[in-house]
C-alpha positions as a printed Julia matrix, in Angstrom:
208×3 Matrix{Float64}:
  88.07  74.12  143.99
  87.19  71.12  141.52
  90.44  69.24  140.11
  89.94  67.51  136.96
  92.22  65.01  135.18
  93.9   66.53  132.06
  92.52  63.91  129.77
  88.98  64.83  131.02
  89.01  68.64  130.55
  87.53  68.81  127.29
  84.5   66.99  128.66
  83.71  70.43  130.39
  85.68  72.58  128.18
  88.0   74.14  130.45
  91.84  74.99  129.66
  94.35  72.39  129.61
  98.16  73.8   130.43
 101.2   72.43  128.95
 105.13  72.95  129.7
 107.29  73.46  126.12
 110.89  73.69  125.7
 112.62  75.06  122.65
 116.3   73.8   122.34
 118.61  75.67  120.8
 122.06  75.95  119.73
 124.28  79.47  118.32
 126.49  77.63  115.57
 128.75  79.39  113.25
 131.93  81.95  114.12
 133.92  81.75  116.88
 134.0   78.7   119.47
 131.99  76.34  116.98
 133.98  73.34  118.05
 131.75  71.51  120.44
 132.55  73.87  123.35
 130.22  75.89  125.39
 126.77  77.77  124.51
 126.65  81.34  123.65
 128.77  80.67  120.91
 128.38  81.68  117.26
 126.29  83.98  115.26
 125.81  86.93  118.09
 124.35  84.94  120.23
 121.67  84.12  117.85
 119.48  80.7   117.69
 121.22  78.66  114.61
 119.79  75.48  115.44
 116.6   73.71  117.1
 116.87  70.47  118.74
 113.5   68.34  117.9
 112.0   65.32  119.11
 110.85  62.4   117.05
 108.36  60.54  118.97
 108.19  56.92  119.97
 106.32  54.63  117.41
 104.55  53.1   120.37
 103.09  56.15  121.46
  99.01  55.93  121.64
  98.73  59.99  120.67
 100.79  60.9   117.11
 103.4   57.92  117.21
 106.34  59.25  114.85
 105.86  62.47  114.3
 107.98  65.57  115.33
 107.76  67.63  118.73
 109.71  70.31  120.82
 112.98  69.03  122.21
 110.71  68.66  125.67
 107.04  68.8   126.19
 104.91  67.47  128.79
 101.26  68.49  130.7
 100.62  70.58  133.83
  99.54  68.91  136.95
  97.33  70.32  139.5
  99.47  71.75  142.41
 102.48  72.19  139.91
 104.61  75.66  138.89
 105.51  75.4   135.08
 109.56  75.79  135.74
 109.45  72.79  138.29
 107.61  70.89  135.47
 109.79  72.04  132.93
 112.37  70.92  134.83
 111.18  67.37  135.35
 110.4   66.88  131.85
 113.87  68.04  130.92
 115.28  65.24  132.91
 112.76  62.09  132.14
 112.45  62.92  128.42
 115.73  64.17  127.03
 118.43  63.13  130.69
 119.0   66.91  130.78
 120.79  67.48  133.91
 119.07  69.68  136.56
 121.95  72.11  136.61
 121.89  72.66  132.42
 117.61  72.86  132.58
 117.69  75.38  135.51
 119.5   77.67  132.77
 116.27  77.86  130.76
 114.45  81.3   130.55
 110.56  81.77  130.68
 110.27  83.88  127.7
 106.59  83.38  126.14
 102.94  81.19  126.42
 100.34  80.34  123.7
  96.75  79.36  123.34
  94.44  78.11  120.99
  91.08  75.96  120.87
  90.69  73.18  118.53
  88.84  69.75  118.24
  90.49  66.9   120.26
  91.08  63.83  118.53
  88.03  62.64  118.11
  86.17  65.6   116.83
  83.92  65.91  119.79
  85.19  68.03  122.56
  86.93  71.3   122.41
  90.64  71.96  123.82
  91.73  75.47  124.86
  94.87  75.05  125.63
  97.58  76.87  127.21
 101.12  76.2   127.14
 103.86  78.0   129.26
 107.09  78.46  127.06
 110.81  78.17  127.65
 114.36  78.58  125.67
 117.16  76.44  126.66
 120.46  77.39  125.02
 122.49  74.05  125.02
 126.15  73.66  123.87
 127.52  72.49  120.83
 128.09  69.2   121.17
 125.74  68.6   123.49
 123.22  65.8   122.03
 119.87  65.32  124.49
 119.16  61.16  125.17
 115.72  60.24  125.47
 115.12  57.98  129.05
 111.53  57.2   129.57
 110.58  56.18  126.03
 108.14  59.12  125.16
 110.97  60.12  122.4
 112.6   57.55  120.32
 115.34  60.23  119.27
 116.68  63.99  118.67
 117.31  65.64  115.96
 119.04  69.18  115.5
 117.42  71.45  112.5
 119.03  74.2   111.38
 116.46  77.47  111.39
 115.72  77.48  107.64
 115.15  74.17  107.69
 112.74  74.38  110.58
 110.53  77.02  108.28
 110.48  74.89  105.65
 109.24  72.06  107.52
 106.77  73.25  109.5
 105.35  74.86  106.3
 104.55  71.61  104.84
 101.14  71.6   103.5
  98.58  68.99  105.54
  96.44  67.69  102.62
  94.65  64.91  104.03
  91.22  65.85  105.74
  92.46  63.27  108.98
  95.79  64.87  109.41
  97.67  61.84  108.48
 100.14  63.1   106.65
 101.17  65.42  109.01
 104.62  66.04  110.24
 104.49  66.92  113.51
 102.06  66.86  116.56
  99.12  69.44  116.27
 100.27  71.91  119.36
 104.08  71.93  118.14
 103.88  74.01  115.2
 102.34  77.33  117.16
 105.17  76.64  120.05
 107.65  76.83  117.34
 106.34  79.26  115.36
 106.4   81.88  118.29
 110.31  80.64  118.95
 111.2   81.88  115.41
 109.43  85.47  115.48
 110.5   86.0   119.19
 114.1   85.51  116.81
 113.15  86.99  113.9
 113.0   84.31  112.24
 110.13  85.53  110.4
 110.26  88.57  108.36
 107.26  91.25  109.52
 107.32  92.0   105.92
 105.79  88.38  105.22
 102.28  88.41  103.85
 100.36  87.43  107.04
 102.45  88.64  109.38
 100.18  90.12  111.88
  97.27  87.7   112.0
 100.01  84.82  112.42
 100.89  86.84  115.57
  97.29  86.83  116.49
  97.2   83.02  115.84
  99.8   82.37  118.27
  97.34  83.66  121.2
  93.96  83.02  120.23
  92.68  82.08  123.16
  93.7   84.4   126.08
């Protein structure tokens, strides 16, 4: 078996693996006073708690990711990853994280960085309901702070047009938006009447 650091896989064009969490909160009816999760709209995702990463960062300093997100080590299971991101990026205790369900992955290939190398990726995907008032605190400086979107919001943003040719004007960091995007249909969030519908699905898995 050959091991090979993350950073060097698209040397050799093998798959990277990733951890995501998707934060959410059920706002609206009953119990929307801070209390516990599950409350709200039928149980159904009203919010999405987002990251806004640290200006210091080498890799897309500013811009917007999932509430967690981190790599997968060799010799690692994605929930115990999950669950140590959870606690050195957002202080999520152990016993709030361990609630998280496994509920999806995507893949894709595209260009890394520099244009040179490929990266098919593949990222395991969770759901974390959190409550209310719960507000996630960033600890080891990949995050500079959260911020919760309502859902509508969310599909606006993330349909923000890119219009420079070195992605500088983008909003968020390149392997976010297909994380999130398969959060909102697994919610319908996304009407399958939508022009586009099916090959978005197809998007969200093109590597497999």
């Amino acid at each position: 078996q050959l091991l090979i650091e993350r950073a060097a896989a698209v040397l050799f064009g093998v798959s990277a693996y990733g951890v995501f969490l998707n934060g959410y909160t059920c706002e609206g009816g009953s119990g929307s006073d801070g209390g516990s999760a599950g409350a709200g709209a039928g149980g159904h995702p009203t919010h999405v708690w987002i990251g806004i990463r640290d200006e210091s960062k080498a890799t897309w300093p500013g811009r917007m990711d999932c509430m967690v997100a981190g790599g997968l080590a060799a010799g690692m299971l994605p929930r115990e990853a999950m669950v140590m991101e959870c606690a050195e990026e957002a202080g999520i205790p152990n016993d709030l994280a361990n609630t998280m369900k496994p509920v999806s992955a995507v893949s894709y290939t595209g260009f890394n960085d520099d244009e040179w190398g490929l990266k098919p990726d593949q990222l395991f995907c969770f759901d974390l309901e959190v409550p209310i008032g719960y507000t996630p605190v960033p600890v080891d400086g990949e995050v500079q702070r959260f911020r919760k979107v309502p859902l509508p919001e969310l599909v606006e943003m993330l349909a923000v047009e890119v219009t420079q040719e070195d992605d500088s004007d983008n909003l968020w960091k390149p392997n976010t938006g297909v994380v999130l995007i398969d959060f909102l249909v697994r919610h319908g969030a996304i009407d399958a009447n939508e022009a586009g519908y099916l090959e978005l699905l197809h998007g969200l898995r093109s590597r497999t």
